[in-house]
GROMACS .gro file of C-alpha atoms in nm:
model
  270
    1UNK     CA    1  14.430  11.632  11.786
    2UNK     CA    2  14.401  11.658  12.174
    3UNK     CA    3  14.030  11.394  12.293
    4UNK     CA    4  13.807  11.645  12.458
    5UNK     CA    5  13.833  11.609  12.845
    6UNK     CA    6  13.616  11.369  13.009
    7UNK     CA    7  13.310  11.506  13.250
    8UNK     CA    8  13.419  11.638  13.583
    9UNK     CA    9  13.252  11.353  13.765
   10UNK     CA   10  13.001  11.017  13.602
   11UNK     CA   11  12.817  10.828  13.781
   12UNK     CA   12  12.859  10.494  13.639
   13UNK     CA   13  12.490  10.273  13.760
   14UNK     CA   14  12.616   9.921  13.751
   15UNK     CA   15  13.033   9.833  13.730
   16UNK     CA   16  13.021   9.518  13.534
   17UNK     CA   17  13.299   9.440  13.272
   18UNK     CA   18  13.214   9.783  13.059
   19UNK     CA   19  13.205  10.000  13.382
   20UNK     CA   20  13.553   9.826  13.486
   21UNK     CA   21  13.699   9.915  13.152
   22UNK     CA   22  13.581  10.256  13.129
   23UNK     CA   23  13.646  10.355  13.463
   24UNK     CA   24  14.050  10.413  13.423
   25UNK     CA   25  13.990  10.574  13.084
   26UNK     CA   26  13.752  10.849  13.266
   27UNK     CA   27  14.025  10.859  13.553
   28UNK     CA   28  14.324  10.880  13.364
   29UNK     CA   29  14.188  11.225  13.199
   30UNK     CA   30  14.157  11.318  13.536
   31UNK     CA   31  13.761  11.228  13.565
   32UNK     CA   32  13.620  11.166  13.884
   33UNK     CA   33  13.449  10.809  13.880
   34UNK     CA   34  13.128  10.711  14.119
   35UNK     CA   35  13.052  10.359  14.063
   36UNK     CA   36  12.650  10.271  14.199
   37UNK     CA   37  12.695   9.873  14.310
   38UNK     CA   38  12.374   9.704  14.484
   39UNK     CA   39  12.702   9.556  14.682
   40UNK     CA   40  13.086   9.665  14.785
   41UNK     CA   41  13.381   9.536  14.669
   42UNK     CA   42  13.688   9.614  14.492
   43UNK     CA   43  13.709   9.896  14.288
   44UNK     CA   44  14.002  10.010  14.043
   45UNK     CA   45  14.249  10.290  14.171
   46UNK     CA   46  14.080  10.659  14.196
   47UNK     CA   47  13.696  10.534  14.214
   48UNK     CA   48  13.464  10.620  14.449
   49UNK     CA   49  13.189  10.331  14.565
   50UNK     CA   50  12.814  10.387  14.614
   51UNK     CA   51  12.589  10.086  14.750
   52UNK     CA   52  12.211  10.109  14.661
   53UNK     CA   53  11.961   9.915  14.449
   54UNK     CA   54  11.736  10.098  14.213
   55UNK     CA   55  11.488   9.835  14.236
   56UNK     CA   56  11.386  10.023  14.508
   57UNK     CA   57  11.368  10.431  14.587
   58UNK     CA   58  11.700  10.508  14.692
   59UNK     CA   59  11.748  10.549  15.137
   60UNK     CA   60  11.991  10.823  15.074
   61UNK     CA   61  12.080  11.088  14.762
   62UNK     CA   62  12.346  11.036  14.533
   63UNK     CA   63  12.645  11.328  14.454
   64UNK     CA   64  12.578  11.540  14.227
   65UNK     CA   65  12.743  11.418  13.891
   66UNK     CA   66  12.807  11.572  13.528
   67UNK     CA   67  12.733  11.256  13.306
   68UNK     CA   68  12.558  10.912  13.404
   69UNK     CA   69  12.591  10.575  13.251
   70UNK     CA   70  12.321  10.287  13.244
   71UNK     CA   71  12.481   9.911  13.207
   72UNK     CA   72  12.183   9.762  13.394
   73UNK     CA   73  12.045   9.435  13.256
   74UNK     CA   74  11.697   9.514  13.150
   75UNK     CA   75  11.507   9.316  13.455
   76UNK     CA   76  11.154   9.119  13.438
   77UNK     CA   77  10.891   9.311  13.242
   78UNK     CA   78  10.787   9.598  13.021
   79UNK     CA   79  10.798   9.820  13.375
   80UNK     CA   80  11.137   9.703  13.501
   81UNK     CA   81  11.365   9.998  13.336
   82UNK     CA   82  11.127  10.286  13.341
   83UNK     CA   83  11.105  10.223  13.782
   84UNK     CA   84  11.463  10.197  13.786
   85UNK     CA   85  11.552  10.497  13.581
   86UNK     CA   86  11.302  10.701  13.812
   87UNK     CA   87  11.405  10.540  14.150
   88UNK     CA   88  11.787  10.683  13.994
   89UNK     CA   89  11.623  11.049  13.836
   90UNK     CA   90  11.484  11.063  14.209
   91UNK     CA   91  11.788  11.002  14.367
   92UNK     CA   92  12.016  11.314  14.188
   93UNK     CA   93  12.029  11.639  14.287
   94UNK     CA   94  11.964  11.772  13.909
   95UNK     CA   95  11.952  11.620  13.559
   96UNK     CA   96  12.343  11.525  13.447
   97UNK     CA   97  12.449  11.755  13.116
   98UNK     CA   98  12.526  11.390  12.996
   99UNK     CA   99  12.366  11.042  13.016
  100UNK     CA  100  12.435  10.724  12.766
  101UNK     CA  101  12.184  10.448  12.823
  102UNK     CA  102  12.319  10.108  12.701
  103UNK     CA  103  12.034   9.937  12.549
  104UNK     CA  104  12.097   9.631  12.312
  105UNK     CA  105  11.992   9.570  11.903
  106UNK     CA  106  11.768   9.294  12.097
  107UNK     CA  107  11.497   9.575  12.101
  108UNK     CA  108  11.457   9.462  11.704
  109UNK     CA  109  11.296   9.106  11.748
  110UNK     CA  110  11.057   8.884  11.570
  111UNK     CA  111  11.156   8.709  11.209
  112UNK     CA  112  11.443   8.866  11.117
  113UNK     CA  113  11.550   9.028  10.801
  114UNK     CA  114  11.854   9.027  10.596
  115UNK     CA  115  11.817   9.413  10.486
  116UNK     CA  116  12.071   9.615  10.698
  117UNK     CA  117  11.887   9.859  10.970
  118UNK     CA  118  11.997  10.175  11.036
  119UNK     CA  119  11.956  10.368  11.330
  120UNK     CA  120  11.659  10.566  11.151
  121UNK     CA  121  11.443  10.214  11.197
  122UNK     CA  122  11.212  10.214  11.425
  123UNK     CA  123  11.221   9.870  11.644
  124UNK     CA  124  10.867   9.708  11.689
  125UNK     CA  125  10.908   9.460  11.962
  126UNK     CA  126  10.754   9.155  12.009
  127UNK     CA  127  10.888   8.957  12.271
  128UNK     CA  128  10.865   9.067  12.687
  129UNK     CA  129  11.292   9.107  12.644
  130UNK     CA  130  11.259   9.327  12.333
  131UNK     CA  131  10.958   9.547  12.441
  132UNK     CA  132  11.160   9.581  12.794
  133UNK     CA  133  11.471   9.766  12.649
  134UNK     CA  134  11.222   9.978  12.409
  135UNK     CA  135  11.053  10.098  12.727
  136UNK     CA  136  11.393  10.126  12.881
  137UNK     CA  137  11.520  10.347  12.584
  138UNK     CA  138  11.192  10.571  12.605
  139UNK     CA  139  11.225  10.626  12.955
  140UNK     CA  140  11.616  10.723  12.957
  141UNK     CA  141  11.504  10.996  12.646
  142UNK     CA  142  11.212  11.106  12.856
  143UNK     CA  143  11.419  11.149  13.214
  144UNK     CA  144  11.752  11.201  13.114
  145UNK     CA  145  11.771  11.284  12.759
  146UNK     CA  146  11.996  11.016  12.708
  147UNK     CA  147  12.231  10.893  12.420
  148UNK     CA  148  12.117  10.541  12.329
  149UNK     CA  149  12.405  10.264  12.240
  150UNK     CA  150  12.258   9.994  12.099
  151UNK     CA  151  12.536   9.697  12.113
  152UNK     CA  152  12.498   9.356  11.941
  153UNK     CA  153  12.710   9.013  12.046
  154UNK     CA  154  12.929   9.176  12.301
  155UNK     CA  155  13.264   8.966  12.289
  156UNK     CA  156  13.597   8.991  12.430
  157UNK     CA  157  13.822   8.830  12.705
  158UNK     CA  158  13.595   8.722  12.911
  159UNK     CA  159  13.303   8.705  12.687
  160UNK     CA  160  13.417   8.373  12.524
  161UNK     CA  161  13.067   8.220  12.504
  162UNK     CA  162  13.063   8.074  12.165
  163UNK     CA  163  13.428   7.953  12.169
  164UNK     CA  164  13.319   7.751  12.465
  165UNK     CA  165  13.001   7.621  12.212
  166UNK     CA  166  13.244   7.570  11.965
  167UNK     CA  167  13.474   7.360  12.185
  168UNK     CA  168  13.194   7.151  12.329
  169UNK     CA  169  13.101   7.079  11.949
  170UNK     CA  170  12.740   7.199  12.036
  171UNK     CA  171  12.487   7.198  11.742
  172UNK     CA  172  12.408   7.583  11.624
  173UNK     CA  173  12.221   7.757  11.356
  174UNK     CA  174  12.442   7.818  11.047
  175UNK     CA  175  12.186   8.010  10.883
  176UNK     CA  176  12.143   8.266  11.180
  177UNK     CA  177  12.196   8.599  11.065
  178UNK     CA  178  12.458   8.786  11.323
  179UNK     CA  179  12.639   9.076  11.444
  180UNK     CA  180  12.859   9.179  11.732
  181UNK     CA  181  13.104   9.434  11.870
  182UNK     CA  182  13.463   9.332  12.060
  183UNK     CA  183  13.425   9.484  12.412
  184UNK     CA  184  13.751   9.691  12.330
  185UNK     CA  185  13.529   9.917  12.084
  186UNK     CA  186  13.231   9.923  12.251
  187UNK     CA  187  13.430  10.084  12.589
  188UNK     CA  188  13.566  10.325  12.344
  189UNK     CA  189  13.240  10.437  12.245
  190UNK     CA  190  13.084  10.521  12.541
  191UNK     CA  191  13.433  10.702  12.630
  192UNK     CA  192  13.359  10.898  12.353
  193UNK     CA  193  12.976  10.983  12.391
  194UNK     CA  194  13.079  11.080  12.701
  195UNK     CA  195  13.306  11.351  12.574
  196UNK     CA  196  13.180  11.471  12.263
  197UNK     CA  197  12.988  11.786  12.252
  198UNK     CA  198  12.720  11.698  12.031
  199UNK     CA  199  12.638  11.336  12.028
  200UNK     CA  200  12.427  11.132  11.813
  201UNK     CA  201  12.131  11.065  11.976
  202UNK     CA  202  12.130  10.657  11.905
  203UNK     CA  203  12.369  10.461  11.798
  204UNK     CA  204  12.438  10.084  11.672
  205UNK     CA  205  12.723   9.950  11.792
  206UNK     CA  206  12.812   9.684  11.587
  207UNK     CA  207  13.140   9.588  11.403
  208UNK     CA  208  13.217   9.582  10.989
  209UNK     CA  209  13.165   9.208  10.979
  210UNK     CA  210  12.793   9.096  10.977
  211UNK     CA  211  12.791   8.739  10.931
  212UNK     CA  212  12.574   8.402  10.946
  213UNK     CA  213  12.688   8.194  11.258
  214UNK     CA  214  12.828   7.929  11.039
  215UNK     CA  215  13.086   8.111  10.905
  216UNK     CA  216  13.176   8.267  11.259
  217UNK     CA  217  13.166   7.875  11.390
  218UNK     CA  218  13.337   7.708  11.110
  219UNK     CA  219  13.642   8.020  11.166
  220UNK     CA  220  13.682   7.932  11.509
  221UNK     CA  221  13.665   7.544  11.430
  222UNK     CA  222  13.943   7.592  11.222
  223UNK     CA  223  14.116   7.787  11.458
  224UNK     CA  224  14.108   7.560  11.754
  225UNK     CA  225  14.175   7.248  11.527
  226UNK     CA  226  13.807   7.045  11.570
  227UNK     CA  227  13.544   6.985  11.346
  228UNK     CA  228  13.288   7.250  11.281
  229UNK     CA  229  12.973   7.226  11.528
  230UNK     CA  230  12.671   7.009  11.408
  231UNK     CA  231  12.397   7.198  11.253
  232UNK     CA  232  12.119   7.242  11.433
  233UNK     CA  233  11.856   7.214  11.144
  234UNK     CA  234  11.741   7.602  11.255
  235UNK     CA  235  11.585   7.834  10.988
  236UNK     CA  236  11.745   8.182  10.888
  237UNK     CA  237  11.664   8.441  11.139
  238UNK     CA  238  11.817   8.746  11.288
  239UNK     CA  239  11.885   9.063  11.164
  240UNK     CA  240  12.192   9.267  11.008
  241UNK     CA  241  12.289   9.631  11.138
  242UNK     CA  242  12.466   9.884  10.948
  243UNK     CA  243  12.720  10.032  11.181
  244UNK     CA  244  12.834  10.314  10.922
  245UNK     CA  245  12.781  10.574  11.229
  246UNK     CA  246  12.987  10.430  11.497
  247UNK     CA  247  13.292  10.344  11.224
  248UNK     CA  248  13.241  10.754  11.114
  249UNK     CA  249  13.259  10.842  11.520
  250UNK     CA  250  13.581  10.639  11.605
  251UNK     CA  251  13.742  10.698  11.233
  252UNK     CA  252  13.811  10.278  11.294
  253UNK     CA  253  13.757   9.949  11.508
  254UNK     CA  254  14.018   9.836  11.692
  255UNK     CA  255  13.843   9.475  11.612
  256UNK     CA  256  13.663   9.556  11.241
  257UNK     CA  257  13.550   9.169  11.244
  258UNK     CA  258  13.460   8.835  11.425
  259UNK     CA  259  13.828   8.733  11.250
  260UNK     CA  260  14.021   8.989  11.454
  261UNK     CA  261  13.870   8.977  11.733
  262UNK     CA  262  13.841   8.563  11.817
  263UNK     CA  263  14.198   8.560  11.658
  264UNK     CA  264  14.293   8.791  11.932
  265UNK     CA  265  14.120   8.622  12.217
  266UNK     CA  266  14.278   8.310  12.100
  267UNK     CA  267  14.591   8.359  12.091
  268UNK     CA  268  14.532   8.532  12.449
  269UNK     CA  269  14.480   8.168  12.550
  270UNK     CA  270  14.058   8.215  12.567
   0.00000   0.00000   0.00000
């Protein structure tokens, strides 16, 4: 089956490691790419650069684009999102058809829970992080409509932050409840909310493999040949996402688990 075509022209607002990745997908299918940077630099092959910083009303408009997507780290404070989402709504021409707001599963925070949540849950925030992406989320409905990705533990070359932990034989929670996605997948879901005609309008992006941090440790320890980290003497906590909806979206995961994933970066030499 042919992938629908991308949207004429995104506006991608912020070009970290996602926006770098899903730039030459976009491209590729003969999308045009506008990448908003508070500074220049280099840019893959076929993308146009815009300067500006949304923490602050925008000097001059942007082009008019087709679909937007929001990689922004969420800022200080409950306000932080909603007055850069406007500053951005004020600065195009007309609302996009399209915009995917990625948001993070740290919107559910507090004690934890071991009973899978599903996108129908309704997060109830209790830290200044947490209640910043739910704001952040509400705001990106209210202005733009937007589909909601919700990503936990993004890992991938690059992204080798507990391999380093591991390595440095630094003490962690066993008992901490956790999930994550392989940057790979994630990338191709927000390629594909892009496209799709009729998008969920929140998703979890998580992979198969929920799984307490010890087990995720001790694999790696094994892995790179050292002892498993010290315990830490931590309590359970976290929570566990059901990502039945984004496995039904891309029919599979390139990465399906923390074990194909790390054994991937590793023997990438991360």
């Amino acid at each position: 089956m042919t992938a629908p075509q991308p949207p004429h022209r995104t506006l991608l607002v912020g070009f970290g490691k996602l926006g770098a990745r899903l730039a030459p997908r976009l491209v590729a299918d003969g999308g045009e790419v506008v990448a908003l940077r508070r500074s220049d630099g280099p840019l893959p092959q076929g993308v146009t650069g815009a300067v500006g910083d949304l923490a602050a009303p925008l000097p001059e408009p942007l082009p008019a684009v087709d679909a937007v997507v929001v990689t922004l780290p969420p800022g200080t404070g409950a306000s932080a999102y909603p007055s850069v989402l406007a500053h951005l709504a004020a600065a195009l021409p007309s609302r996009p058809a399209r915009t995917v707001f990625v948001s993070s599963t740290g919107v559910f925070d507090g004690a934890g829970s071991p009973t899978p949540l599903t996108e129908r849950d309704a997060p109830e925030p209790v830290t200044d992080r947490g209640r910043g992406l739910r704001e952040g989320e509400r705001a990106a409905v209210d202005l733009f409509g937007a589909v909601v990705v919700r990503p936990a533990g993004i890992y991938g070359p690059g992204r080798d932050f507990l391999v380093r932990r591991v390595r440095e034989q630094a003490p962690v929670n066993p008992r901490r409840r956790t999930n994550r996605i392989h940057e790979t997948d994630l990338v191709r879901t927000l390629d594909l909310l892009l496209r799709m005609p009729e998008p969920p309008s929140l998703v979890h992006a998580v992979d198969a493999a929920p799984a307490p941090l010890g087990d995720v440790a001790a694999f790696l320890a094994a892995r790179l040949g050292l002892p498993v980290p010290p315990d830490d003497g931590g309590s359970a906590s976290g929570f566990v996402y059901d990502g039945a909806l984004l496995r039904s979206l891309l029919s599979h995961l390139d990465y399906p688990s923390f074990e194909d994933g790390y054994a991937d970066m590793l023997e990438r030499g991360a």
